[in-house]
Every structure is written in structure tokens, then in C-alpha cells.
mmCIF file of C-alpha atoms in Angstrom:
data_model
loop_
_atom_site.group_PDB
_atom_site.id
_atom_site.type_symbol
_atom_site.label_atom_id
_atom_site.label_comp_id
_atom_site.label_asym_id
_atom_site.label_seq_id
_atom_site.Cartn_x
_atom_site.Cartn_y
_atom_site.Cartn_z
ATOM 1 C CA UNK E 1 -30.187 9.649 -286.743
ATOM 2 C CA UNK E 2 -29.560 7.198 -283.966
ATOM 3 C CA UNK E 3 -31.750 4.354 -284.039
ATOM 4 C CA UNK E 4 -34.346 4.616 -281.683
ATOM 5 C CA UNK E 5 -35.112 8.614 -284.507
ATOM 6 C CA UNK E 6 -35.498 5.743 -286.334
ATOM 7 C CA UNK E 7 -37.804 3.494 -284.847
ATOM 8 C CA UNK E 8 -39.920 6.364 -283.773
ATOM 9 C CA UNK E 9 -40.376 7.836 -287.216
ATOM 10 C CA UNK E 10 -41.442 4.806 -288.830
ATOM 11 C CA UNK E 11 -45.018 5.499 -287.773
ATOM 12 C CA UNK E 12 -45.946 8.757 -287.688
ATOM 13 C CA UNK E 13 -49.356 8.544 -285.315
ATOM 14 C CA UNK E 14 -47.069 9.119 -282.537
ATOM 15 C CA UNK E 15 -46.303 12.582 -283.830
ATOM 16 C CA UNK E 16 -49.698 13.466 -284.678
ATOM 17 C CA UNK E 17 -50.581 12.226 -280.917
ATOM 18 C CA UNK E 18 -48.579 15.599 -280.072
ATOM 19 C CA UNK E 19 -49.414 17.757 -282.696
ATOM 20 C CA UNK E 20 -53.263 16.851 -282.157
ATOM 21 C CA UNK E 21 -52.379 17.982 -278.128
ATOM 22 C CA UNK E 22 -50.933 21.261 -278.751
ATOM 23 C CA UNK E 23 -53.344 22.036 -281.131
ATOM 24 C CA UNK E 24 -56.268 21.440 -278.528
ATOM 25 C CA UNK E 25 -54.339 21.615 -274.819
ATOM 26 C CA UNK E 26 -52.903 24.913 -275.609
ATOM 27 C CA UNK E 27 -53.209 28.161 -273.018
ATOM 28 C CA UNK E 28 -52.303 30.338 -276.121
ATOM 29 C CA UNK E 29 -53.038 29.272 -280.096
ATOM 30 C CA UNK E 30 -49.858 27.849 -280.994
ATOM 31 C CA UNK E 31 -49.082 29.012 -284.496
ATOM 32 C CA UNK E 32 -46.041 27.569 -285.884
ATOM 33 C CA UNK E 33 -46.332 27.844 -289.179
ATOM 34 C CA UNK E 34 -47.000 31.007 -289.740
ATOM 35 C CA UNK E 35 -44.306 32.044 -287.269
ATOM 36 C CA UNK E 36 -42.224 30.448 -290.072
ATOM 37 C CA UNK E 37 -43.715 32.384 -292.682
ATOM 38 C CA UNK E 38 -43.369 35.410 -291.115
ATOM 39 C CA UNK E 39 -40.072 35.044 -289.869
ATOM 40 C CA UNK E 40 -38.774 34.094 -293.049
ATOM 41 C CA UNK E 41 -40.859 36.618 -295.406
ATOM 42 C CA UNK E 42 -41.948 33.361 -297.100
ATOM 43 C CA UNK E 43 -44.094 34.599 -300.347
ATOM 44 C CA UNK E 44 -44.789 32.081 -303.327
ATOM 45 C CA UNK E 45 -43.248 32.860 -305.823
ATOM 46 C CA UNK E 46 -39.557 30.987 -303.418
ATOM 47 C CA UNK E 47 -38.237 27.878 -303.925
ATOM 48 C CA UNK E 48 -38.046 25.833 -300.915
ATOM 49 C CA UNK E 49 -37.421 22.834 -298.804
ATOM 50 C CA UNK E 50 -38.276 21.457 -296.070
ATOM 51 C CA UNK E 51 -35.918 19.266 -293.688
ATOM 52 C CA UNK E 52 -37.656 17.087 -291.319
ATOM 53 C CA UNK E 53 -41.342 17.313 -292.994
ATOM 54 C CA UNK E 54 -42.714 15.166 -290.355
ATOM 55 C CA UNK E 55 -46.604 14.522 -291.166
ATOM 56 C CA UNK E 56 -46.998 16.974 -294.604
ATOM 57 C CA UNK E 57 -48.952 20.120 -292.393
ATOM 58 C CA UNK E 58 -46.570 22.745 -293.345
ATOM 59 C CA UNK E 59 -45.730 21.880 -297.511
ATOM 60 C CA UNK E 60 -49.648 21.029 -297.541
ATOM 61 C CA UNK E 61 -51.098 25.037 -296.216
ATOM 62 C CA UNK E 62 -47.690 26.591 -298.795
ATOM 63 C CA UNK E 63 -49.372 24.327 -301.304
ATOM 64 C CA UNK E 64 -53.255 24.824 -300.379
ATOM 65 C CA UNK E 65 -53.040 29.026 -300.248
ATOM 66 C CA UNK E 66 -51.589 29.166 -304.097
ATOM 67 C CA UNK E 67 -47.531 28.562 -304.075
ATOM 68 C CA UNK E 68 -46.669 28.667 -308.029
ATOM 69 C CA UNK E 69 -42.864 28.422 -306.800
ATOM 70 C CA UNK E 70 -41.544 24.464 -306.466
ATOM 71 C CA UNK E 71 -41.599 22.627 -303.097
ATOM 72 C CA UNK E 72 -39.243 19.695 -302.147
ATOM 73 C CA UNK E 73 -39.298 17.699 -298.889
ATOM 74 C CA UNK E 74 -36.415 15.704 -297.065
ATOM 75 C CA UNK E 75 -37.323 12.978 -294.438
ATOM 76 C CA UNK E 76 -35.304 10.091 -292.887
ATOM 77 C CA UNK E 77 -38.630 8.535 -292.858
ATOM 78 C CA UNK E 78 -39.861 6.816 -295.614
ATOM 79 C CA UNK E 79 -43.753 7.744 -294.307
ATOM 80 C CA UNK E 80 -43.034 11.356 -294.222
ATOM 81 C CA UNK E 81 -41.327 10.565 -297.470
ATOM 82 C CA UNK E 82 -44.633 8.680 -299.138
ATOM 83 C CA UNK E 83 -46.769 11.553 -297.065
ATOM 84 C CA UNK E 84 -45.481 14.781 -298.342
ATOM 85 C CA UNK E 85 -45.579 13.209 -301.991
ATOM 86 C CA UNK E 86 -48.754 12.936 -301.965
ATOM 87 C CA UNK E 87 -49.405 16.692 -301.477
ATOM 88 C CA UNK E 88 -49.607 18.329 -305.190
ATOM 89 C CA UNK E 89 -46.942 20.485 -306.335
ATOM 90 C CA UNK E 90 -43.593 18.956 -303.648
ATOM 91 C CA UNK E 91 -41.549 17.159 -304.790
ATOM 92 C CA UNK E 92 -40.912 14.493 -301.609
ATOM 93 C CA UNK E 93 -36.620 12.401 -301.591
ATOM 94 C CA UNK E 94 -36.254 10.390 -298.926
ATOM 95 C CA UNK E 95 -32.051 11.248 -297.154
ATOM 96 C CA UNK E 96 -29.996 12.336 -294.915
ATOM 97 C CA UNK E 97 -30.090 16.386 -293.188
ATOM 98 C CA UNK E 98 -26.207 16.244 -293.535
ATOM 99 C CA UNK E 99 -26.245 14.966 -296.221
ATOM 100 C CA UNK E 100 -28.973 17.006 -298.654
ATOM 101 C CA UNK E 101 -28.804 15.114 -301.946
ATOM 102 C CA UNK E 102 -29.292 18.784 -303.919
ATOM 103 C CA UNK E 103 -27.025 21.226 -305.779
ATOM 104 C CA UNK E 104 -25.719 24.179 -304.335
ATOM 105 C CA UNK E 105 -28.055 27.437 -304.012
ATOM 106 C CA UNK E 106 -31.027 25.391 -305.255
ATOM 107 C CA UNK E 107 -33.390 27.343 -302.843
ATOM 108 C CA UNK E 108 -34.816 30.728 -301.315
ATOM 109 C CA UNK E 109 -35.610 29.478 -297.973
ATOM 110 C CA UNK E 110 -34.589 25.787 -296.404
ATOM 111 C CA UNK E 111 -36.730 25.233 -292.609
ATOM 112 C CA UNK E 112 -35.695 22.049 -290.621
ATOM 113 C CA UNK E 113 -38.645 22.755 -288.025
ATOM 114 C CA UNK E 114 -38.840 21.012 -284.617
ATOM 115 C CA UNK E 115 -36.127 18.154 -285.779
ATOM 116 C CA UNK E 116 -32.466 19.237 -285.723
ATOM 117 C CA UNK E 117 -32.456 18.011 -282.122
ATOM 118 C CA UNK E 118 -32.925 14.508 -283.424
ATOM 119 C CA UNK E 119 -29.342 15.003 -286.392
ATOM 120 C CA UNK E 120 -26.498 13.496 -284.694
ATOM 121 C CA UNK E 121 -24.871 16.458 -286.141
ATOM 122 C CA UNK E 122 -26.879 19.344 -286.259
ATOM 123 C CA UNK E 123 -24.108 21.828 -286.752
ATOM 124 C CA UNK E 124 -23.443 19.945 -290.163
ATOM 125 C CA UNK E 125 -27.177 19.315 -291.115
ATOM 126 C CA UNK E 126 -27.057 23.946 -290.699
ATOM 127 C CA UNK E 127 -24.394 24.177 -293.021
ATOM 128 C CA UNK E 128 -25.651 22.066 -295.152
ATOM 129 C CA UNK E 129 -28.638 24.439 -295.358
ATOM 130 C CA UNK E 130 -27.175 27.173 -296.182
ATOM 131 C CA UNK E 131 -25.262 25.478 -298.869
ATOM 132 C CA UNK E 132 -28.192 24.765 -301.003
ATOM 133 C CA UNK E 133 -29.155 28.322 -299.953
ATOM 134 C CA UNK E 134 -29.018 30.827 -303.321
ATOM 135 C CA UNK E 135 -27.308 34.261 -301.441
ATOM 136 C CA UNK E 136 -29.659 35.986 -299.937
ATOM 137 C CA UNK E 137 -31.678 33.400 -299.064
ATOM 138 C CA UNK E 138 -33.217 32.787 -295.842
ATOM 139 C CA UNK E 139 -33.456 29.726 -293.492
ATOM 140 C CA UNK E 140 -35.439 29.171 -290.984
ATOM 141 C CA UNK E 141 -35.127 26.450 -287.631
ATOM 142 C CA UNK E 142 -37.892 26.581 -284.921
ATOM 143 C CA UNK E 143 -37.112 23.770 -281.675
ATOM 144 C CA UNK E 144 -38.325 24.092 -278.095
ATOM 145 C CA UNK E 145 -37.341 26.384 -275.440
ATOM 146 C CA UNK E 146 -34.629 25.163 -272.747
ATOM 147 C CA UNK E 147 -35.988 23.055 -270.453
ATOM 148 C CA UNK E 148 -39.855 21.706 -271.432
ATOM 149 C CA UNK E 149 -42.836 19.717 -269.990
ATOM 150 C CA UNK E 150 -40.787 19.357 -266.673
ATOM 151 C CA UNK E 151 -44.054 17.679 -264.782
ATOM 152 C CA UNK E 152 -44.425 15.177 -267.645
ATOM 153 C CA UNK E 153 -40.118 15.062 -267.674
ATOM 154 C CA UNK E 154 -40.375 14.185 -264.350
ATOM 155 C CA UNK E 155 -43.156 12.017 -264.172
ATOM 156 C CA UNK E 156 -42.050 9.342 -266.884
ATOM 157 C CA UNK E 157 -38.722 9.652 -265.467
ATOM 158 C CA UNK E 158 -40.738 8.178 -261.940
ATOM 159 C CA UNK E 159 -42.452 5.539 -264.435
ATOM 160 C CA UNK E 160 -39.382 4.303 -266.046
ATOM 161 C CA UNK E 161 -37.131 4.147 -262.432
ATOM 162 C CA UNK E 162 -39.594 1.823 -261.064
ATOM 163 C CA UNK E 163 -39.440 -0.163 -264.266
ATOM 164 C CA UNK E 164 -35.631 0.163 -264.497
ATOM 165 C CA UNK E 165 -34.711 1.807 -267.143
ATOM 166 C CA UNK E 166 -33.111 5.215 -267.404
ATOM 167 C CA UNK E 167 -33.811 7.199 -269.200
ATOM 168 C CA UNK E 168 -32.383 8.533 -271.794
ATOM 169 C CA UNK E 169 -30.698 11.849 -272.404
ATOM 170 C CA UNK E 170 -34.175 13.872 -274.295
ATOM 171 C CA UNK E 171 -33.658 15.528 -277.910
ATOM 172 C CA UNK E 172 -34.711 19.078 -276.890
ATOM 173 C CA UNK E 173 -31.534 18.373 -274.384
ATOM 174 C CA UNK E 174 -28.758 18.046 -277.540
ATOM 175 C CA UNK E 175 -30.406 21.743 -279.209
ATOM 176 C CA UNK E 176 -33.007 23.732 -277.855
ATOM 177 C CA UNK E 177 -33.672 27.310 -277.482
ATOM 178 C CA UNK E 178 -30.934 28.019 -275.708
ATOM 179 C CA UNK E 179 -27.499 27.092 -277.940
ATOM 180 C CA UNK E 180 -29.515 27.213 -281.107
ATOM 181 C CA UNK E 181 -28.352 30.746 -282.853
ATOM 182 C CA UNK E 182 -24.664 30.560 -281.103
ATOM 183 C CA UNK E 183 -25.213 26.706 -283.626
ATOM 184 C CA UNK E 184 -26.715 29.386 -286.261
ATOM 185 C CA UNK E 185 -24.980 31.964 -286.364
ATOM 186 C CA UNK E 186 -21.380 29.704 -286.880
ATOM 187 C CA UNK E 187 -23.599 29.061 -290.728
ATOM 188 C CA UNK E 188 -23.830 33.085 -291.180
ATOM 189 C CA UNK E 189 -23.422 35.712 -290.796
ATOM 190 C CA UNK E 190 -24.186 36.589 -287.030
ATOM 191 C CA UNK E 191 -25.203 39.785 -288.121
ATOM 192 C CA UNK E 192 -28.273 38.122 -290.465
ATOM 193 C CA UNK E 193 -29.221 35.710 -287.040
ATOM 194 C CA UNK E 194 -32.565 36.700 -285.866
ATOM 195 C CA UNK E 195 -34.450 35.603 -282.874
ATOM 196 C CA UNK E 196 -37.935 34.455 -282.210
ATOM 197 C CA UNK E 197 -39.050 33.339 -278.931
ATOM 198 C CA UNK E 198 -43.155 31.772 -277.261
ATOM 199 C CA UNK E 199 -43.363 30.260 -274.128
ATOM 200 C CA UNK E 200 -46.860 29.085 -273.743
ATOM 201 C CA UNK E 201 -47.851 25.760 -271.551
ATOM 202 C CA UNK E 202 -50.382 22.877 -271.841
ATOM 203 C CA UNK E 203 -53.663 23.115 -269.920
ATOM 204 C CA UNK E 204 -54.780 19.517 -269.229
ATOM 205 C CA UNK E 205 -58.467 18.361 -268.450
ATOM 206 C CA UNK E 206 -57.926 15.094 -267.142
ATOM 207 C CA UNK E 207 -54.873 12.181 -267.526
ATOM 208 C CA UNK E 208 -56.017 10.889 -270.359
ATOM 209 C CA UNK E 209 -54.122 13.326 -273.169
ATOM 210 C CA UNK E 210 -50.933 13.328 -270.569
ATOM 211 C CA UNK E 211 -50.812 9.020 -270.930
ATOM 212 C CA UNK E 212 -51.716 9.675 -274.657
ATOM 213 C CA UNK E 213 -48.322 12.389 -275.196
ATOM 214 C CA UNK E 214 -45.825 10.234 -272.553
ATOM 215 C CA UNK E 215 -46.104 7.244 -273.928
ATOM 216 C CA UNK E 216 -46.142 8.542 -277.236
ATOM 217 C CA UNK E 217 -42.584 9.352 -276.852
ATOM 218 C CA UNK E 218 -41.550 5.844 -275.414
ATOM 219 C CA UNK E 219 -39.093 5.383 -277.725
ATOM 220 C CA UNK E 220 -37.690 8.564 -278.157
ATOM 221 C CA UNK E 221 -36.964 8.258 -274.399
ATOM 222 C CA UNK E 222 -35.075 5.453 -274.376
ATOM 223 C CA UNK E 223 -38.053 2.324 -273.354
ATOM 224 C CA UNK E 224 -37.417 -1.529 -275.663
ATOM 225 C CA UNK E 225 -39.242 -2.024 -279.019
ATOM 226 C CA UNK E 226 -41.297 -4.740 -276.414
ATOM 227 C CA UNK E 227 -45.106 -4.420 -276.856
ATOM 228 C CA UNK E 228 -45.490 -6.272 -273.384
ATOM 229 C CA UNK E 229 -43.584 -3.539 -271.566
ATOM 230 C CA UNK E 230 -44.986 0.083 -273.862
ATOM 231 C CA UNK E 231 -48.326 -1.645 -272.367
ATOM 232 C CA UNK E 232 -46.905 -2.118 -268.942
ATOM 233 C CA UNK E 233 -45.723 1.055 -268.520
ATOM 234 C CA UNK E 234 -48.361 2.769 -270.044
ATOM 235 C CA UNK E 235 -50.757 1.671 -267.458
ATOM 236 C CA UNK E 236 -48.467 2.809 -264.293
ATOM 237 C CA UNK E 237 -48.483 6.043 -266.590
ATOM 238 C CA UNK E 238 -52.141 6.141 -266.247
ATOM 239 C CA UNK E 239 -51.892 5.201 -262.374
ATOM 240 C CA UNK E 240 -49.401 7.718 -261.397
ATOM 241 C CA UNK E 241 -51.295 10.382 -263.816
ATOM 242 C CA UNK E 242 -54.576 10.177 -262.096
ATOM 243 C CA UNK E 243 -52.330 9.963 -258.510
ATOM 244 C CA UNK E 244 -51.291 13.714 -259.847
ATOM 245 C CA UNK E 245 -54.142 14.666 -260.504
ATOM 246 C CA UNK E 246 -56.061 13.718 -256.884
ATOM 247 C CA UNK E 247 -53.582 16.966 -255.529
ATOM 248 C CA UNK E 248 -54.642 19.141 -258.324
ATOM 249 C CA UNK E 249 -57.141 21.687 -256.804
ATOM 250 C CA UNK E 250 -58.353 23.052 -259.738
ATOM 251 C CA UNK E 251 -58.228 19.288 -261.090
ATOM 252 C CA UNK E 252 -56.358 20.813 -264.278
ATOM 253 C CA UNK E 253 -52.489 20.336 -265.365
ATOM 254 C CA UNK E 254 -50.121 23.432 -266.054
ATOM 255 C CA UNK E 255 -47.391 21.658 -268.421
ATOM 256 C CA UNK E 256 -45.265 24.656 -269.335
ATOM 257 C CA UNK E 257 -42.796 25.030 -272.847
ATOM 258 C CA UNK E 258 -42.740 26.703 -276.040
ATOM 259 C CA UNK E 259 -40.428 27.560 -278.991
ATOM 260 C CA UNK E 260 -37.951 28.836 -280.799
ATOM 261 C CA UNK E 261 -37.820 30.027 -284.136
ATOM 262 C CA UNK E 262 -34.511 31.436 -285.521
ATOM 263 C CA UNK E 263 -33.946 32.462 -288.587
ATOM 264 C CA UNK E 264 -30.585 33.884 -290.725
ATOM 265 C CA UNK E 265 -30.069 34.812 -294.357
ATOM 266 C CA UNK E 266 -27.167 33.623 -296.495
#
């Protein structure tokens, strides 16, 4: 993992800001977890490894639904591991997606949801997922569509430029819905690869959720870990967002987004 990614996920509260923004403001109801459950045909009897579980909501959902087979979580974030370890039935391990500390053919399902773009070598992580799957096991990965959040990113570039900061390459530009299918097909039989695409948008009624979302990704976007700088950038984001809202005739900021679920069979 890159240093910026490691710093960004020491505390999961910024991630939760983004999760809650999607839950509250999506134009159409988003249920990425349900799409993964269906696309990978996950049953209660499947031994499952969730790589990059974040706040653990997917595993908590499985546990609460009566999943009977063992569940495992792997994340580089100590806070994520601690959070997942509190979920009944989950074995949580801290580690690297490129070097899974599990034996060959140990799982029926491996999921990698919204995390491959944070891995330095995502192809290696996909190969590792294939290694730990039994024959006939299923892999499911989720990433954002190509060029998500274009208006957010334009505003952020403008504000960071005013502070002399060049926005780093976004994780979404590393792995996205355009190149993930080929990445998965390189590790699995191409004829087993399936792709589900979901297009959506955020409908934001005021500047506050825009600013909160952008403030939550400042570290990932290359802003140094200086609290005074983060406060100054956030204040300028607030000013710029308020100016943008004054130009919107209906007072609603519509931010295009979407995700892609790619599945394959071992």
C-alpha cells in the first residue's frame, strides 16, 4: 500500500463520511453489497474472504443474516481489522492483499470491494485471490466507473491549485470500470468473467455534504498531513462550493457516479 493510503485509513471516520453520503444522497438507491451477493451467488454455506472490508458492513450483513460457514477479513488497516474482529463469526487478519496469509484453495468466495485501486499491484492481488479459491469458487470485485465525480474533482483541483498543491493521481484512475474486466480475465478463465454496471448520481441539496466528502479524501489526493493546511483547504472548499451553489438554478448539485461489479469463476 502507498503511504498516503495507509495514512488515510488509520481512522475509518473519513471512509464512513463517504459511505453515509452515498446512502443519503444517491439519486437511485445504491446497494453494492446486494449486487455482490447476487453476482457471486453467495450462500450461507460458502466460506468467504472479504479483502479490504473497511468498516465491515458487508461481513456484518452476512453474519446477521445467519451465514453458517466461516467468514474471514483481511485489511492493512489496524482499525478495520479491529472493527471486523468484533463481528460474530469473522476471523479478521491484518495483511497485504498481494500476499494473502491463507493456503491454496481455502475459500468458496473471495470479494474485493472498492479496494483494488488502493493496491500498488492490483494484478498481483487478483492472482492471489485466484490462488486461495477452490476450483469452482467465485471472485467478485467492485470499483468505480471511469471518471467518477467529475464536478467534485474539478472543484478540488481548483482549490488545491490555490494552495500550490498538485492533485495526485486519483485511485480511480488506477483501476476502474474500464480496465477491471481485463485485469480479472488475466487471472481467471476469460469466459467466466461477468460484468455488472450501475450508473447513478449524488443529488446534493447544499454545500455541506460536498465539502464533507471532499475533506474526507484530502489525504488520498496528496494533501500533506498538516492539520492547519487541511483546515485552510476545507475552508476554501466551503467558499468555492457555496459559490457554485449560487449558480445552480434548482439549488441541487448533481454529481455523476457509478460502479462496476466484475465476477469470475476459478
